[in-house]
GROMACS .gro file of C-alpha atoms in nm:
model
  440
    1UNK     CA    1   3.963  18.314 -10.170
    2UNK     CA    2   3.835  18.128 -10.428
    3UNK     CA    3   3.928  18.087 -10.379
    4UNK     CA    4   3.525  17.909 -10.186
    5UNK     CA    5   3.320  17.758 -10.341
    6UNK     CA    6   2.734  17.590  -9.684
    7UNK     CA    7   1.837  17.822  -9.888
    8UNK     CA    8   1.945  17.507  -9.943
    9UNK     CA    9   2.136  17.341  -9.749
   10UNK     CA   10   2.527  17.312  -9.810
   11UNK     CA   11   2.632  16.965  -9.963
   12UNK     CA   12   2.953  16.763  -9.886
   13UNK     CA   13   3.079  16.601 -10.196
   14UNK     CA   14   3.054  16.253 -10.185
   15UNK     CA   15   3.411  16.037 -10.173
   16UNK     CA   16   3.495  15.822 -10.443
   17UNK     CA   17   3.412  15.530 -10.215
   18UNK     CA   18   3.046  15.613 -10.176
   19UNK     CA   19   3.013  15.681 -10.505
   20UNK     CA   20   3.068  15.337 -10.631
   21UNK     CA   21   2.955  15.166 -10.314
   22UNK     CA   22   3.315  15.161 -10.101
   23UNK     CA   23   3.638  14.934 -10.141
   24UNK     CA   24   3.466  14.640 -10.024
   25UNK     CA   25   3.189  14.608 -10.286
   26UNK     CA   26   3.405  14.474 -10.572
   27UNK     CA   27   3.248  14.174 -10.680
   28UNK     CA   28   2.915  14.101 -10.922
   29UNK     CA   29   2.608  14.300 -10.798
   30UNK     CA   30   2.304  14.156 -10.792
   31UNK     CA   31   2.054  14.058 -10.972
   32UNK     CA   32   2.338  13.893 -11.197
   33UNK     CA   33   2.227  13.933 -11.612
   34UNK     CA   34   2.034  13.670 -11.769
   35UNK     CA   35   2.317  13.555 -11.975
   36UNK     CA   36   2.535  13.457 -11.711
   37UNK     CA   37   2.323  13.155 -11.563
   38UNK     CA   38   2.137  13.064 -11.998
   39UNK     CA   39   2.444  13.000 -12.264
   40UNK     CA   40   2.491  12.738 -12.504
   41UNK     CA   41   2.781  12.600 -12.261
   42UNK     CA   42   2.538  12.618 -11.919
   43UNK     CA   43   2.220  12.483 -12.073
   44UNK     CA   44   2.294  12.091 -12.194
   45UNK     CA   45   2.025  12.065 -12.442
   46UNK     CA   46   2.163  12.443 -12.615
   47UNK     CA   47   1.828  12.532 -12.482
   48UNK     CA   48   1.703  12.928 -12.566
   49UNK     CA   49   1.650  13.136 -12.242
   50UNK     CA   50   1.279  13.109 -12.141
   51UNK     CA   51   1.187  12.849 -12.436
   52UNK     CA   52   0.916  12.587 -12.368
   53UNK     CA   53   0.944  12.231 -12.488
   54UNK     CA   54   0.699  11.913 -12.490
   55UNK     CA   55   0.711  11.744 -12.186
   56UNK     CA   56   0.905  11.406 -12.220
   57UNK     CA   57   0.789  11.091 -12.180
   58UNK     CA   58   0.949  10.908 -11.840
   59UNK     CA   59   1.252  10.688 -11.870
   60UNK     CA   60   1.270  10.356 -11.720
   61UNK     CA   61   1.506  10.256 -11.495
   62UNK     CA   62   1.604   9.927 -11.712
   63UNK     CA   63   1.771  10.065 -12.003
   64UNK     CA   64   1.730   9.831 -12.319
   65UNK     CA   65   1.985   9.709 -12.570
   66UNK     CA   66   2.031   9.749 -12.912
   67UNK     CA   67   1.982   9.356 -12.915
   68UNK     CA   68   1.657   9.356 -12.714
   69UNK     CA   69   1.325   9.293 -12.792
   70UNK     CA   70   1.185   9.674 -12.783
   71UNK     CA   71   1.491   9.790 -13.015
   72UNK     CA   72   1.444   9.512 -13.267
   73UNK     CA   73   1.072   9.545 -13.316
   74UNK     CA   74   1.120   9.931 -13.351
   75UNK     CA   75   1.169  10.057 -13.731
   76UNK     CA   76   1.434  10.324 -13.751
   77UNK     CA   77   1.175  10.600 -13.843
   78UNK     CA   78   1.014  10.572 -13.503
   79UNK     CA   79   1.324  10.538 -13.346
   80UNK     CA   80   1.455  10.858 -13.473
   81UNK     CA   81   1.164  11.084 -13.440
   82UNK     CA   82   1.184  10.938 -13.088
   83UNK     CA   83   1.513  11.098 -13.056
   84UNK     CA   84   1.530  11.458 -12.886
   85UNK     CA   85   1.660  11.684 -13.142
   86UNK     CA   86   1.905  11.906 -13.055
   87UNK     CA   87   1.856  12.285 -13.174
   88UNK     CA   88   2.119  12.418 -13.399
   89UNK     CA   89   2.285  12.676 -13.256
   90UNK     CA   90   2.197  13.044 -13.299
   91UNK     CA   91   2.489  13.245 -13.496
   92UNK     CA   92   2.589  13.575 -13.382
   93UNK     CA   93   2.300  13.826 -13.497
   94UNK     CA   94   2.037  13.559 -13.373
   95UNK     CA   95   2.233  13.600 -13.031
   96UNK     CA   96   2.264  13.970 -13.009
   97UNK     CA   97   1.905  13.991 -13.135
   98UNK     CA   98   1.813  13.795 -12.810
   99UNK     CA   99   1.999  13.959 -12.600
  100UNK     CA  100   1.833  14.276 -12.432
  101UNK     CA  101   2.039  14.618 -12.494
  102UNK     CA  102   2.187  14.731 -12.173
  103UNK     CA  103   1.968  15.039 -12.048
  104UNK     CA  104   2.216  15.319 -11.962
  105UNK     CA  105   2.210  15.491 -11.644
  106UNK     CA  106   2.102  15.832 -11.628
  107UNK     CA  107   2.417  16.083 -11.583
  108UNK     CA  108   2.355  16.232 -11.276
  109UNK     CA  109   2.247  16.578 -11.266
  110UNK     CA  110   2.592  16.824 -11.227
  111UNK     CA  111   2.447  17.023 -10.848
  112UNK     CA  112   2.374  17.352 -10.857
  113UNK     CA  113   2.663  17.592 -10.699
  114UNK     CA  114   2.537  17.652 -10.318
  115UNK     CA  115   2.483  18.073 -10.280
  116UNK     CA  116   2.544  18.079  -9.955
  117UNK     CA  117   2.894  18.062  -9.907
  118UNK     CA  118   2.942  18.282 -10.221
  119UNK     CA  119   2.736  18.533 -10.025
  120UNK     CA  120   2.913  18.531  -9.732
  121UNK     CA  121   3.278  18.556  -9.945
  122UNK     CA  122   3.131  18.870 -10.147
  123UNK     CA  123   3.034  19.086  -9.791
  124UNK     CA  124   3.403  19.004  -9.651
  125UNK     CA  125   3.571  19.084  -9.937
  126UNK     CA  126   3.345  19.413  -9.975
  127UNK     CA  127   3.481  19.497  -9.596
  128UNK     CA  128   3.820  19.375  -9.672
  129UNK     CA  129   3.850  19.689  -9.935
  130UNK     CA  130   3.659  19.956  -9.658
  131UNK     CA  131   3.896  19.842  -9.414
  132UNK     CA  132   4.225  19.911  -9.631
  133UNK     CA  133   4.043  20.272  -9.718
  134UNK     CA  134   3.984  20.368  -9.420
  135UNK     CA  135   4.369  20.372  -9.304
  136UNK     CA  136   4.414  20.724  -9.351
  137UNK     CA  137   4.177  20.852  -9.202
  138UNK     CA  138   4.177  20.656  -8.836
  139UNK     CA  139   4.305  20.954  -8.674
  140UNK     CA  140   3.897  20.999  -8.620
  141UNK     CA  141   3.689  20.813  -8.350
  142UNK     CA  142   3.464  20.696  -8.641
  143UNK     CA  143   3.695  20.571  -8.857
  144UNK     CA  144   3.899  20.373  -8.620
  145UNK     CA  145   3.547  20.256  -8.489
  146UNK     CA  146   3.435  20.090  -8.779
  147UNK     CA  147   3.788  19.990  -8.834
  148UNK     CA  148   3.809  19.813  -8.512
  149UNK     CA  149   3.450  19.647  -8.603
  150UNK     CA  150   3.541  19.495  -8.930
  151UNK     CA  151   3.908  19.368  -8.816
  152UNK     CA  152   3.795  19.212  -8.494
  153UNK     CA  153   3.612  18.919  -8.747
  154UNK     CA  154   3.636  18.999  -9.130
  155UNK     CA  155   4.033  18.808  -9.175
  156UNK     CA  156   3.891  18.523  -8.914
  157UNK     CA  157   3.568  18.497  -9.107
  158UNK     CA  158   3.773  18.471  -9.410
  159UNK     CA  159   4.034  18.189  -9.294
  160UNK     CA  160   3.704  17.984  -9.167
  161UNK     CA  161   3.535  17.995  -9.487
  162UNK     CA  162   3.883  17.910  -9.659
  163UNK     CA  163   3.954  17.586  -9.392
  164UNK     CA  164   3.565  17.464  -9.470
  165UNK     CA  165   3.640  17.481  -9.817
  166UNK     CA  166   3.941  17.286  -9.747
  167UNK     CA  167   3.850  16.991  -9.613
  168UNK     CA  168   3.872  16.754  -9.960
  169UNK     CA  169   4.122  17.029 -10.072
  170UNK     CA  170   4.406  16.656 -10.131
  171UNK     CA  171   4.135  16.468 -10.310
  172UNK     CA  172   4.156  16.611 -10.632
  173UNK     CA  173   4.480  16.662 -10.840
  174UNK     CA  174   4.326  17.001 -11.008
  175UNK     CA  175   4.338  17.096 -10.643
  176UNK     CA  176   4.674  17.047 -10.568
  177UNK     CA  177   4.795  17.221 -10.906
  178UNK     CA  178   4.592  17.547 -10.745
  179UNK     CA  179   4.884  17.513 -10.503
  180UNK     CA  180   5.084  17.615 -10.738
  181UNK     CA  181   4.828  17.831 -11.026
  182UNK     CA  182   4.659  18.039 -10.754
  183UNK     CA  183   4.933  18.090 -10.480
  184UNK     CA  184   5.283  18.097 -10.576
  185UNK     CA  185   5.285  18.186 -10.907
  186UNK     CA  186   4.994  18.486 -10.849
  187UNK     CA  187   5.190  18.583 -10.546
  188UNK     CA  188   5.529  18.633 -10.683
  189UNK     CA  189   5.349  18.836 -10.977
  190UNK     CA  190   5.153  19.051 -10.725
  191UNK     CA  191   5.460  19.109 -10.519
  192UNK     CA  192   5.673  19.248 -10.857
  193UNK     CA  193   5.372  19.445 -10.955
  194UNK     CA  194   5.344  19.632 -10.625
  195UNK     CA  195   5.682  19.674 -10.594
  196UNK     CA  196   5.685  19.899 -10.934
  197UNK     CA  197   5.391  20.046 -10.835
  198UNK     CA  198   5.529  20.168 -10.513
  199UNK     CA  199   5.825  20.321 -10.740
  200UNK     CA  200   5.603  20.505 -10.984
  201UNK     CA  201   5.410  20.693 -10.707
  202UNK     CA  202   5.737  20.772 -10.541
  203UNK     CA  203   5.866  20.566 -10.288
  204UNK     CA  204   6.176  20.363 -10.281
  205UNK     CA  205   6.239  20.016 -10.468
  206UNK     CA  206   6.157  19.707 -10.228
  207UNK     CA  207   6.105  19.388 -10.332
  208UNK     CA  208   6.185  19.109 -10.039
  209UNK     CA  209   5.986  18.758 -10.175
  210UNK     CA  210   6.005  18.599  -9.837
  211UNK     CA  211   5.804  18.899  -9.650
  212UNK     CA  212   5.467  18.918  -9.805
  213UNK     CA  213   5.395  19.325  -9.873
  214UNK     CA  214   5.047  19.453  -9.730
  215UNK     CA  215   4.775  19.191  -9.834
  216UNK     CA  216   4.998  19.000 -10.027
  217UNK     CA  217   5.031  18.757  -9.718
  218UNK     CA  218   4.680  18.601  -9.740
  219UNK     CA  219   4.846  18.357 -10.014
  220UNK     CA  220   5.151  18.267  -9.825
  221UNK     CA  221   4.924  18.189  -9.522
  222UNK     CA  222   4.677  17.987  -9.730
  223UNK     CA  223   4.904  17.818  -9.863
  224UNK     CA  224   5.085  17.656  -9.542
  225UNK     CA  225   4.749  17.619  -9.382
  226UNK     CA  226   4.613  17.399  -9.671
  227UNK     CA  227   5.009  17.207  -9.678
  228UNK     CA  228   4.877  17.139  -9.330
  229UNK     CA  229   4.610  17.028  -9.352
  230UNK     CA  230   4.655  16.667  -9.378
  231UNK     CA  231   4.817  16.665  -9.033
  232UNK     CA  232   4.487  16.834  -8.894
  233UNK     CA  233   4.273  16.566  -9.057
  234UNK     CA  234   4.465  16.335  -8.853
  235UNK     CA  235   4.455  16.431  -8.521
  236UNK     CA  236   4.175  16.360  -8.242
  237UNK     CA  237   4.187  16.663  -8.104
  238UNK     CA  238   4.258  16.950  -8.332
  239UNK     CA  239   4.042  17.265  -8.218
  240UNK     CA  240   4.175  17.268  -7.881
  241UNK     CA  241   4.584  17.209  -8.039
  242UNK     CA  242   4.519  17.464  -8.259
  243UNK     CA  243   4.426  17.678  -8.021
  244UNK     CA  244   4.686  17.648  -7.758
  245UNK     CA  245   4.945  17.652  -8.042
  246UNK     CA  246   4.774  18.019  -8.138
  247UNK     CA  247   4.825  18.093  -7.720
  248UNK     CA  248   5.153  17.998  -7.663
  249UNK     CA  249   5.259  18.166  -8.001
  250UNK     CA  250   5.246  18.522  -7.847
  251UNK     CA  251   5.556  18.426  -7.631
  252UNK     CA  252   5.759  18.448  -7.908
  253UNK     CA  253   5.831  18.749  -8.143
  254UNK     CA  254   5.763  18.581  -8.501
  255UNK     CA  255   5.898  18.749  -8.793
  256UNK     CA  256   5.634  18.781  -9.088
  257UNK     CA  257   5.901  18.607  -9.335
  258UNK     CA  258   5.659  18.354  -9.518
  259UNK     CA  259   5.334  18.495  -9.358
  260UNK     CA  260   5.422  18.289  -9.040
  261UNK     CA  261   5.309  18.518  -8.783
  262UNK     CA  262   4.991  18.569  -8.951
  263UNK     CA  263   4.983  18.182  -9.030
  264UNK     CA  264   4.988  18.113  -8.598
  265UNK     CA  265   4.793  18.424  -8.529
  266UNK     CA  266   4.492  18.259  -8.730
  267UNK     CA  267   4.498  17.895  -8.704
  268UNK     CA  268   4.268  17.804  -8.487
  269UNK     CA  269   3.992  17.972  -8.756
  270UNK     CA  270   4.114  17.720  -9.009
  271UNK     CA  271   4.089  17.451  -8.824
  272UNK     CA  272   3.748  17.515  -8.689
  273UNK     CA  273   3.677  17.566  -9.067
  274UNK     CA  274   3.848  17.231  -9.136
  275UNK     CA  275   3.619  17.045  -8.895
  276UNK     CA  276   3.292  17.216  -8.955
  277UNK     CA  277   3.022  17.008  -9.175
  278UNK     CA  278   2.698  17.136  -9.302
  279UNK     CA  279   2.499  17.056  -9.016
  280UNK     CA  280   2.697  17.315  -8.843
  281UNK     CA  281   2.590  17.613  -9.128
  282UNK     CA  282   2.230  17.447  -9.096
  283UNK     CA  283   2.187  17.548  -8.724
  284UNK     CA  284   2.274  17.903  -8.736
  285UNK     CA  285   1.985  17.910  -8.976
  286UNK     CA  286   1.676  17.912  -8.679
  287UNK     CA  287   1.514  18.212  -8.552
  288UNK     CA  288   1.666  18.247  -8.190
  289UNK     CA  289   2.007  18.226  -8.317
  290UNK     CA  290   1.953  18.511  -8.592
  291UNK     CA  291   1.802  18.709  -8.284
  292UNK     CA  292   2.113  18.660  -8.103
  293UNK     CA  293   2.309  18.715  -8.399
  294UNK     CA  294   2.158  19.052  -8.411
  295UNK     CA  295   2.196  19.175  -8.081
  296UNK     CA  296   2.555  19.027  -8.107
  297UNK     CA  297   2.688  19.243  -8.406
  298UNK     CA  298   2.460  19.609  -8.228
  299UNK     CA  299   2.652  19.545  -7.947
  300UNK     CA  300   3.010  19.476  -8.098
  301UNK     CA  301   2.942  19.789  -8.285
  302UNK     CA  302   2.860  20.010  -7.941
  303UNK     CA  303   3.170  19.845  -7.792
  304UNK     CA  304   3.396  19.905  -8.119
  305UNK     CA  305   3.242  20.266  -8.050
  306UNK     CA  306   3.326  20.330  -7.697
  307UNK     CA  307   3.722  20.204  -7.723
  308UNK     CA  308   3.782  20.322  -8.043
  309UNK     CA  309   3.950  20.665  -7.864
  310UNK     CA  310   4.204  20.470  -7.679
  311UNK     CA  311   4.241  20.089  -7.804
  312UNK     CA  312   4.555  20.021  -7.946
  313UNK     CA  313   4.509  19.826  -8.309
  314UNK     CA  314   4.796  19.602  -8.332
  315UNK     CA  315   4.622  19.335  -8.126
  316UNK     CA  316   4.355  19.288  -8.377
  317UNK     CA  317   4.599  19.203  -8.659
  318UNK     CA  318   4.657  18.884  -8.489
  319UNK     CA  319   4.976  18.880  -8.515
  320UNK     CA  320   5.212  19.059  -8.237
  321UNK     CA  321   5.337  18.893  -7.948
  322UNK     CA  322   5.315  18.966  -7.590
  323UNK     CA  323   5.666  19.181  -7.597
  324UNK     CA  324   5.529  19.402  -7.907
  325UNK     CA  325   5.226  19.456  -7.725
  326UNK     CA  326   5.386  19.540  -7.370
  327UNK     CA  327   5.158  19.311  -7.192
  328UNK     CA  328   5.277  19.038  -6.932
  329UNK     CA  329   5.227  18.691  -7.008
  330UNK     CA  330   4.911  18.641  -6.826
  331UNK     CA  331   4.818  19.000  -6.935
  332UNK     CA  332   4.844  18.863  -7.300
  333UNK     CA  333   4.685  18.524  -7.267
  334UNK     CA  334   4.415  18.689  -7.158
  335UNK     CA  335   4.370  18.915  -7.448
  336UNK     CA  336   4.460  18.647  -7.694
  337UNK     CA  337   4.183  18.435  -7.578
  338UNK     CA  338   3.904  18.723  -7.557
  339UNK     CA  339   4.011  18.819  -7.869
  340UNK     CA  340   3.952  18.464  -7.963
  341UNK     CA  341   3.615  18.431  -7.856
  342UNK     CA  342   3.461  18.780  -7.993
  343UNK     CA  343   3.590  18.725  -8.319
  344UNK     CA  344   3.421  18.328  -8.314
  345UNK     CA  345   3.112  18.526  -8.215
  346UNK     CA  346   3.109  18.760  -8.465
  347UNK     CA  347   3.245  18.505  -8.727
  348UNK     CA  348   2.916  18.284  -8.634
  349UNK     CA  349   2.690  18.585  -8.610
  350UNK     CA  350   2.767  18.707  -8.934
  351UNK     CA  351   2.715  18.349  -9.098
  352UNK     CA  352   2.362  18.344  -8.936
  353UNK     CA  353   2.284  18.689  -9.106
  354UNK     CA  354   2.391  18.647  -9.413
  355UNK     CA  355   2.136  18.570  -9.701
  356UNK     CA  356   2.114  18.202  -9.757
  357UNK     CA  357   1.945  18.225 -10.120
  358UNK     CA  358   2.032  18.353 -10.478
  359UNK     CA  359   2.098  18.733 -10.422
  360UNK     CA  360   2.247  18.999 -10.675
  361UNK     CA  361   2.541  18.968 -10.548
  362UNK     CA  362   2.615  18.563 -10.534
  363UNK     CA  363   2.765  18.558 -10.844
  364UNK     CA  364   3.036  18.816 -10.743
  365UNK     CA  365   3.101  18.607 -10.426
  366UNK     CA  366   3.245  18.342 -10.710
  367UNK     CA  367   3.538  18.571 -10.818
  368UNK     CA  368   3.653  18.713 -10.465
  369UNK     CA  369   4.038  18.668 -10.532
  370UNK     CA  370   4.036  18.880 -10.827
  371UNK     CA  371   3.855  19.189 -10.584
  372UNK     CA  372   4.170  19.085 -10.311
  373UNK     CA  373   4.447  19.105 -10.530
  374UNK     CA  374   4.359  19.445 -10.730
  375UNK     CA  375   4.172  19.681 -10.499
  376UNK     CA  376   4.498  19.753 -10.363
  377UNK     CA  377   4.617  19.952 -10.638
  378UNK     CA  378   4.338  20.216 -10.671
  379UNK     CA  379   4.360  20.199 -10.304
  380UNK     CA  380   4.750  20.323 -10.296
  381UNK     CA  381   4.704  20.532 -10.561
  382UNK     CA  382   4.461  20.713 -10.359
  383UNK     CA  383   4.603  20.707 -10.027
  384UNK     CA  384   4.968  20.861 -10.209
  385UNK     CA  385   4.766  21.123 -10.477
  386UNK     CA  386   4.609  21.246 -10.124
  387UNK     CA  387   4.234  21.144 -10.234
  388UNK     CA  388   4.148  21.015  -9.897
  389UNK     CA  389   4.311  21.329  -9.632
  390UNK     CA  390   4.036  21.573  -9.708
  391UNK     CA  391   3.962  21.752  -9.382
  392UNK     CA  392   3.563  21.621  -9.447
  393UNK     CA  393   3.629  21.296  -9.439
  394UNK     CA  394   3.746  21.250  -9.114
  395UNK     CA  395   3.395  21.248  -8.975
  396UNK     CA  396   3.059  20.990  -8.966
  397UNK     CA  397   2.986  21.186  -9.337
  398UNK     CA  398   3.369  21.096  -9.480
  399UNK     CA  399   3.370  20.735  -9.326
  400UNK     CA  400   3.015  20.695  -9.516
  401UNK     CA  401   3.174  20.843  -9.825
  402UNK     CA  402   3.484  20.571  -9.833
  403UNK     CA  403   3.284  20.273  -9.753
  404UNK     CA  404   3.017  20.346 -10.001
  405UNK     CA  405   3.325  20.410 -10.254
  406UNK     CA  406   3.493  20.116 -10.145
  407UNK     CA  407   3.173  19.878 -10.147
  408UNK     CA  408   3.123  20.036 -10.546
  409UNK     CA  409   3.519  19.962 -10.607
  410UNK     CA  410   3.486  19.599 -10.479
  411UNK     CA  411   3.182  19.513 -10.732
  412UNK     CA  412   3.384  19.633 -11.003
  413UNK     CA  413   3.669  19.426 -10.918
  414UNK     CA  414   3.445  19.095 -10.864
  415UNK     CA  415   3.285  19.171 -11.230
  416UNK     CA  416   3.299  18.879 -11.480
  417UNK     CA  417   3.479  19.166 -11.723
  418UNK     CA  418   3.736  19.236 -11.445
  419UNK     CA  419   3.838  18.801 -11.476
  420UNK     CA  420   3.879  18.859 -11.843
  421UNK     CA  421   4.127  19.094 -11.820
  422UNK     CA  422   4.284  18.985 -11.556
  423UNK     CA  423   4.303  18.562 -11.568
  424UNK     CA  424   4.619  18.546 -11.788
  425UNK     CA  425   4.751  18.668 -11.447
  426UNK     CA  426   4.633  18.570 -11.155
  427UNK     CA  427   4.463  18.249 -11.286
  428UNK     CA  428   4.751  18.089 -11.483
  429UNK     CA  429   4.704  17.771 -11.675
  430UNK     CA  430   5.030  17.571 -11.609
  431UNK     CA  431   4.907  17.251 -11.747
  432UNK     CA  432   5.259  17.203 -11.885
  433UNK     CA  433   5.454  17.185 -11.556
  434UNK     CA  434   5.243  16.920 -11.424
  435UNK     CA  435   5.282  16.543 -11.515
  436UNK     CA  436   4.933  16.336 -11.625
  437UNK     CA  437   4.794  16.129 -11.405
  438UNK     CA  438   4.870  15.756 -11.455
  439UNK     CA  439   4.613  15.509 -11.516
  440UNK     CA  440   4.609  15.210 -11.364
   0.00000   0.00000   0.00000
């Protein structure tokens, strides 16, 4: 949750190939330097580049003898200042003094970091911690409202944003080590650390690796989608796979060992995000659609409203099959794919809302994993030390109170001073466990 990494417009990095003109341009590029067509072996007479001589007086086509009349009557002095002279040739300083320096091509300039995305990470994450603190109190209509507004898109939203931003995720070797520096190792760590944590507020030692604990299974996820992802890349039609792959995955129960019923629940989002290019971000930028947009996210929030009382919330964890939910097969198709399509409307909505320029908050955006990782342990600590059961939150004033106190806890946690601390730990620098690059 870099993480990511689509005011101006967002970029695609250029591939190796177009940077240095493709596979096929290999040869000389034109216009060839000076020195290649003037040398002392290409010019007969040793000739400098671009020197003028005396024009030459015109040979006849009957050459005469040494014997003959022209070469006897001819004293040697005029014979030999008749003679072309050759011109000694130039030693090595006279050459490189001839020879024009090579002008070297600018660098060119390193691009800015694009906002936008950065602003659109920062405003899920910030809902991501509201979400987790509202938990104990959604025994009230208003907190299981605003719960049931921010799950039906803010996770979706999130695995988008992650598949955009993994598109040339197998291009780059640094890449690939992230595999590794910002999933496994981070995720084992986080898993341990919970686990005590759990203990020393009072509940009982658990510690299962292959089941991801709470939010803990955002890594494991990621990290299968972006294994994935070169099979995605390869197929014509990968939307509407992905898609009936996340259908047909509510016939059967999935376990969450390795994230995997999260990591079907949410595909298609990834692969949308895989196939997505700039242009796409670029169009949700006009007027009409921000209009839209608009009247999209009011009336989510009346409908999140008005079935908050009686909507159960396991289907919005995208995640439980048609048996867990009690629902007949056609009963949960059809819920799978409406749930489908609000969330893709939301997702897009909120994309078209969000700021597109430098805002106070871009730079948090940047450090988004650090804000996922550790919210949840002021977030437990509260829920077990009873900080979040007072009768007055359970109300419009109390849900207020925990997402303004949330929203505060999650710029803390996406402070530059909160990566200090924390980097040894979550960002590891394995360098040693990898092997160099060759160099061919």
């Amino acid at each position: 949750m870099s993480d990511t990494r689509f005011s101006p417009p967002v970029t695609t990095p250029r591939s190796p190939e177009e940077e240095t003109g493709g596979p096929a341009q290999t040869g000389a590029r034109w216009p060839l330097p000076e020195e290649a067509f003037w040398s002392e072996e290409a010019d007969p007479h040793w000739m400098a580049p671009g020197e003028l001589t005396e024009p030459q007086p015109a040979v006849k086509d009957e050459k005469p003898t040494a014997k003959g009349p022209a070469a006897a009557d001819e004293p040697p002095q005029a014979a030999e200042e008749r003679r072309p002279r050759r011109r000694p040739k130039a030693t090595a300083d006279e050459t490189a003094q001839q020879q024009p320096e090579p002008k070297q091509e600018p660098q060119p300039p390193k691009r800015k970091r694009d906002p936008y995305l950065d602003n659109v990470k920062f405003v899920l994450i910030a809902m991501v911690v509201v979400g987790h603190s509202l938990v104990p109190t959604l025994s009230a209509d208003s907190s299981r409202a605003l719960y049931i507004f921010i799950y039906t898109f803010h996770m979706p939203l999130f695995v988008l944003i992650s598949g955009y931003l993994s598109r040339n995720f197998w291009n780059s070797n640094a890449k690939t080590n992230k595999l590794v520096d910002t999933f496994l190792v981070p995720y084992v760590i986080v898993e341990v650390g919970y686990a005590l944590l759990r203990v020393s507020v009072g509940q009982k030692w658990s510690l299962t690796i292959i089941d991801p604990a709470w939010l803990n299974w955002y890594l494991l996820a990621l990290l299968f989608w972006r294994l994935s992802t070169p099979v995605w890349k390869r197929m014509k039609y990968p939307v509407p796979v992905a898609i009936a792959i996340y259908l047909f995955a509510g016939f059967s129960q999935i376990e969450g060992d390795f994230s995997m019923d999260r990591f079907f629940g949410l595909m298609p989002f990834f692969v949308i995000g895989l196939v997505m290019q700039p242009e796409h971000f670029e169009m949700l930028n006009r007027r009409w659609i921000k209009i839209v947009s608009v009247v999209t996210v009011l009336g989510a929030a009346a409908v999140a409203i008005y079935v908050a009382p009686k909507a159960p919330l396991d289907p919005f964890y995208f995640k439980a099959s048609f048996q867990d939910l009690g629902l007949s097969w056609y009963m949960g198709l059809a819920l799978r794919a409406g749930l489908l399509v609000c969330a893709l409307a939301m997702c897009f909505a909120i994309l078209a809302l969000v700021p597109r320029g430098e805002t106070w908050f871009s730079d948090l955006g940047t450090r988004t994993l650090y804000c996922y990782l550790l919210h949840g342990i002021p977030v437990l600590v509260a829920k077990e030390m009873g900080w979040l059961e007072f009768p007055w939150l359970f109300g419009p004033l109390g849900v207020l109170a925990i997402a303004s106190s949330a929203f505060a806890l999650a710029i803390v946690l996406c402070l530059p001073e909160t990566r200090t601390v924390f980097k040894w730990v979550l960002e590891p620098r394995l360098t040693w466990l990898y092997r160099r690059p060759s160099r061919s």
